Amino acid sequence: MTQRIIGPFSRVEGNLELRLQIKEDRVAEARVSSQMYRGFEQMLEGKKPIDALVITPRICGICSVSQSVAAARALADLTGAKPPPNGVLAANLVHACENLADLFTHFYLFFMPDFANPAYRNEAWYGRVAERFRAVSGSAAGDALSARAELLHLMGLLAGKWPHTLAIQPGGSTRSIDASERLRLLTVLRRFRAFLEKTTFGTSLESIVELSQQDQWHQLSEPETSDCGRFFALSRNLKLDQLGRGGNAFMSFGGHAFEGESLFAAGLYTDRWQPLEADAIAEDVSHSWMQASPPRHPREGATKPTGMDDNGYSWCKAPRLNGRVIEVGALARQSVNGNPLALDLLRSGGANVQSRILMRLWEMARLLLAMENWAELLVPGEPFFEAGLASPQDGEGVGMVEAARGSLGHWMRVRNGLIDRYQIIAPTTWNFSPRDADGQPGALEQALSNAPVRKQDDENPVAVQHIVRSFDPCMACTVH
Amino acid sequence: MANFNMLWLQSSGCGGCTMSLLCAESPPLFEQLSWQGINLLWHPALSEASGQEVQSLLSDLEQGRESLDLLCIEGAVAQGPDGTGDFSRLPGTGRSMMSWLQGLSTRANYVVAVGSCAAYGGVSAGGDNPSDATGAQYAGERLGGLLGEAFRSRGGLPVINISGCPIHPQWVLESLASLVRGEMTLQDLDELGRPRSYTDHLVHHGCPRNEYYEYKASAQQHSQQGCLMEHLGCIGTQAHADCNIRLWNGGGSCLRGGYACINCTAPEFENPGYGFLSTPKVAGIPIGLPTDMPKAWFVALSSLSKAAMPARLRENALSDHQLMAPKIYYKNKRR
């Protein structure tokens, strides 16, 4: 048995360190550690409730809008705010734009460059793949950056800027747009659709969202003409559907609702859909660098860091649902949503590197189609914002949303007009949690167990890198 | 000009400055870096290399075995708990970011703090500053920070503070170009160590609401078109940045987005001492007035201009879209 400490871990957001016990050519045991702590929950105490809109997005520059939406929802829960239809649509567009940009950035800039890893240099496909996907200098990176920047023009229009907008508020959006701006919005979406259809998928978005079986998708996306096809070829060659097997409990807070209809359902999926029992969430700190405490629901939770002591190995807490380890993210979201393609993937190989990536790609198509629809529904001249909300004096508010990486929750308590308690559980907190008091490893820790370690890359096994990045971790959110 | 070695480290921050930098356009980021002759040794979010390979690179740089032209720091420096720096470690190395940044700074020709966290502490130092975060050469408004008041990098400059939460991509890329070309001097930095190329402007300059400001036609709530200074916490008249001249994400800015400027390029913006989105007033007059205008004049002019406010601005200021368009004046009045 040998031990490897892996870090710094590039192309993930934030400071991640892995401790692997390796037995022969397999990972026997993994410990996942978040190596940064800032203390946002403490910073928020004593502030005015509305200031959460300024502070919480700055937890994370990669999913700052998701944090913003969660804070706005918590405030709306407190004040009873009801944004007008345009406000809901604008917030949906801004939020979906960030989710889409996240999924896209992850695929092109964070995940695919692993196939240019020199560990693969003897593979027949290496030259072509490295030329396309090498980090920074690969042809895909250049293409993707231009397309991404243009997609984010939507943020310039509807949110002022990205990241860290203040446009999304409990009463709706501060940015109303006129008829000509709405047309510009549609142009931005049209242009990004063209990139996705030509370069990413090699087929129409409509044909992607209608897929119900992975085999149909293989036939649609040719390996030579689309990046999705190139991924399929690599995945088949490297058996990514057998890598990074997760548990089988998936959660989604759902969302992107408009007029009573949610694009994505909330719930829990194990072998079937079940309603979400949000009261059964509790954060365990037994293996965190936090003051000892029994597991607590975030409504009652506290964040009290200690120094780095021997009891813990991460600044991350360990959230559990009814004591259960949960995986969140696009695959989880679509399983909960009853998506036939997600369920087909789960039946054939469960949660693994391939199924996680495929559902991210699928969601890109779904989100863009939804965004086109929302943009069509905007009515220039009608209000985007509900007026005259009182500042809350006392009470509790909850904001539960889906960020690209999975379920994000904000729990806020206000006393005498000031924030008295603010607890946040981010998606990667679920996926990258340390062990709990029962010794149950977190979702990534489970997925890493049994990962192959090839002799030539034993210092930093490439299979481990694929598995970690298949979750698209955001450590800045995780520990906040 | 070629092979200007740049290392980028992310300390205690949100990664948002990198995410914003990736929005650079015409040309996109990697092309701009390559044209400038910048060789990106390593960036945690963008590079292929991970783990051992990076650790070796960092030791080579720290020991002087490889040259370091530019060290970019994103995120604040966490000094806690109890001065250990353990709240932010460089994974795999068993060492704090604080210690790495100290070591590498002495080797770098230039040190650039990217974003308000790296420059002054920023939001990472918000509230009671639970992680004891500081900037690279400032702690809030005070010189000092991690590297101390007297710090000069080998190239003779203090830390260059490209502040902002986040930065505009072109603030960074222009500053880098200037450094690569050897054109950046002390005179190009303002009193807070920020490149004057973007801080010699105020956010107020080019604000689309300037006409409302002229007449003190104020919005009463967010989403309305009027000036946000009087009631909604906007301090664009005091904030140094060219956000309304050099626009964001294809044409936006905070004011164009319908919300107040919170002066995110300034030290200690994270703790305004009042709510961010409302304007503190004494006897009905905002306490934060334009920095270079005598208060009495401001009050006198405001009451005059309010009295002269055109009906069009009065109507439009309180609406979320234009109710009255500007009137057309014909050259020939008798048509």
PDB file of C-alpha atoms in Angstrom, chain B residues 2 58-59 63 83 88 216 238 246 271 300 320:
ATOM      1  CA  ALA B   2       8.832  36.814 -26.381  1.00  0.00           C
ATOM      2  CA  LEU B  58       7.067  26.290  -8.127  1.00  0.00           C
ATOM      3  CA  SER B  59      10.230  25.231  -6.316  1.00  0.00           C
ATOM      4  CA  GLN B  63      14.834  28.847  -5.817  1.00  0.00           C
ATOM      5  CA  GLY B  83      -1.025  33.734  11.795  1.00  0.00           C
ATOM      6  CA  SER B  88      -5.537  28.741   2.538  1.00  0.00           C
ATOM      7  CA  LYS B 216     -31.562  65.049  -9.672  1.00  0.00           C
ATOM      8  CA  GLN B 238     -16.770  58.623  -6.183  1.00  0.00           C
ATOM      9  CA  ARG B 246     -15.224  50.525 -21.392  1.00  0.00           C
ATOM     10  CA  ASN B 271     -17.685  47.111   4.589  1.00  0.00           C
ATOM     11  CA  ALA B 300     -27.549  74.598  -3.908  1.00  0.00           C
ATOM     12  CA  ASP B 320     -38.714  50.980 -15.753  1.00  0.00           C
TER      13      ASP B 320
END
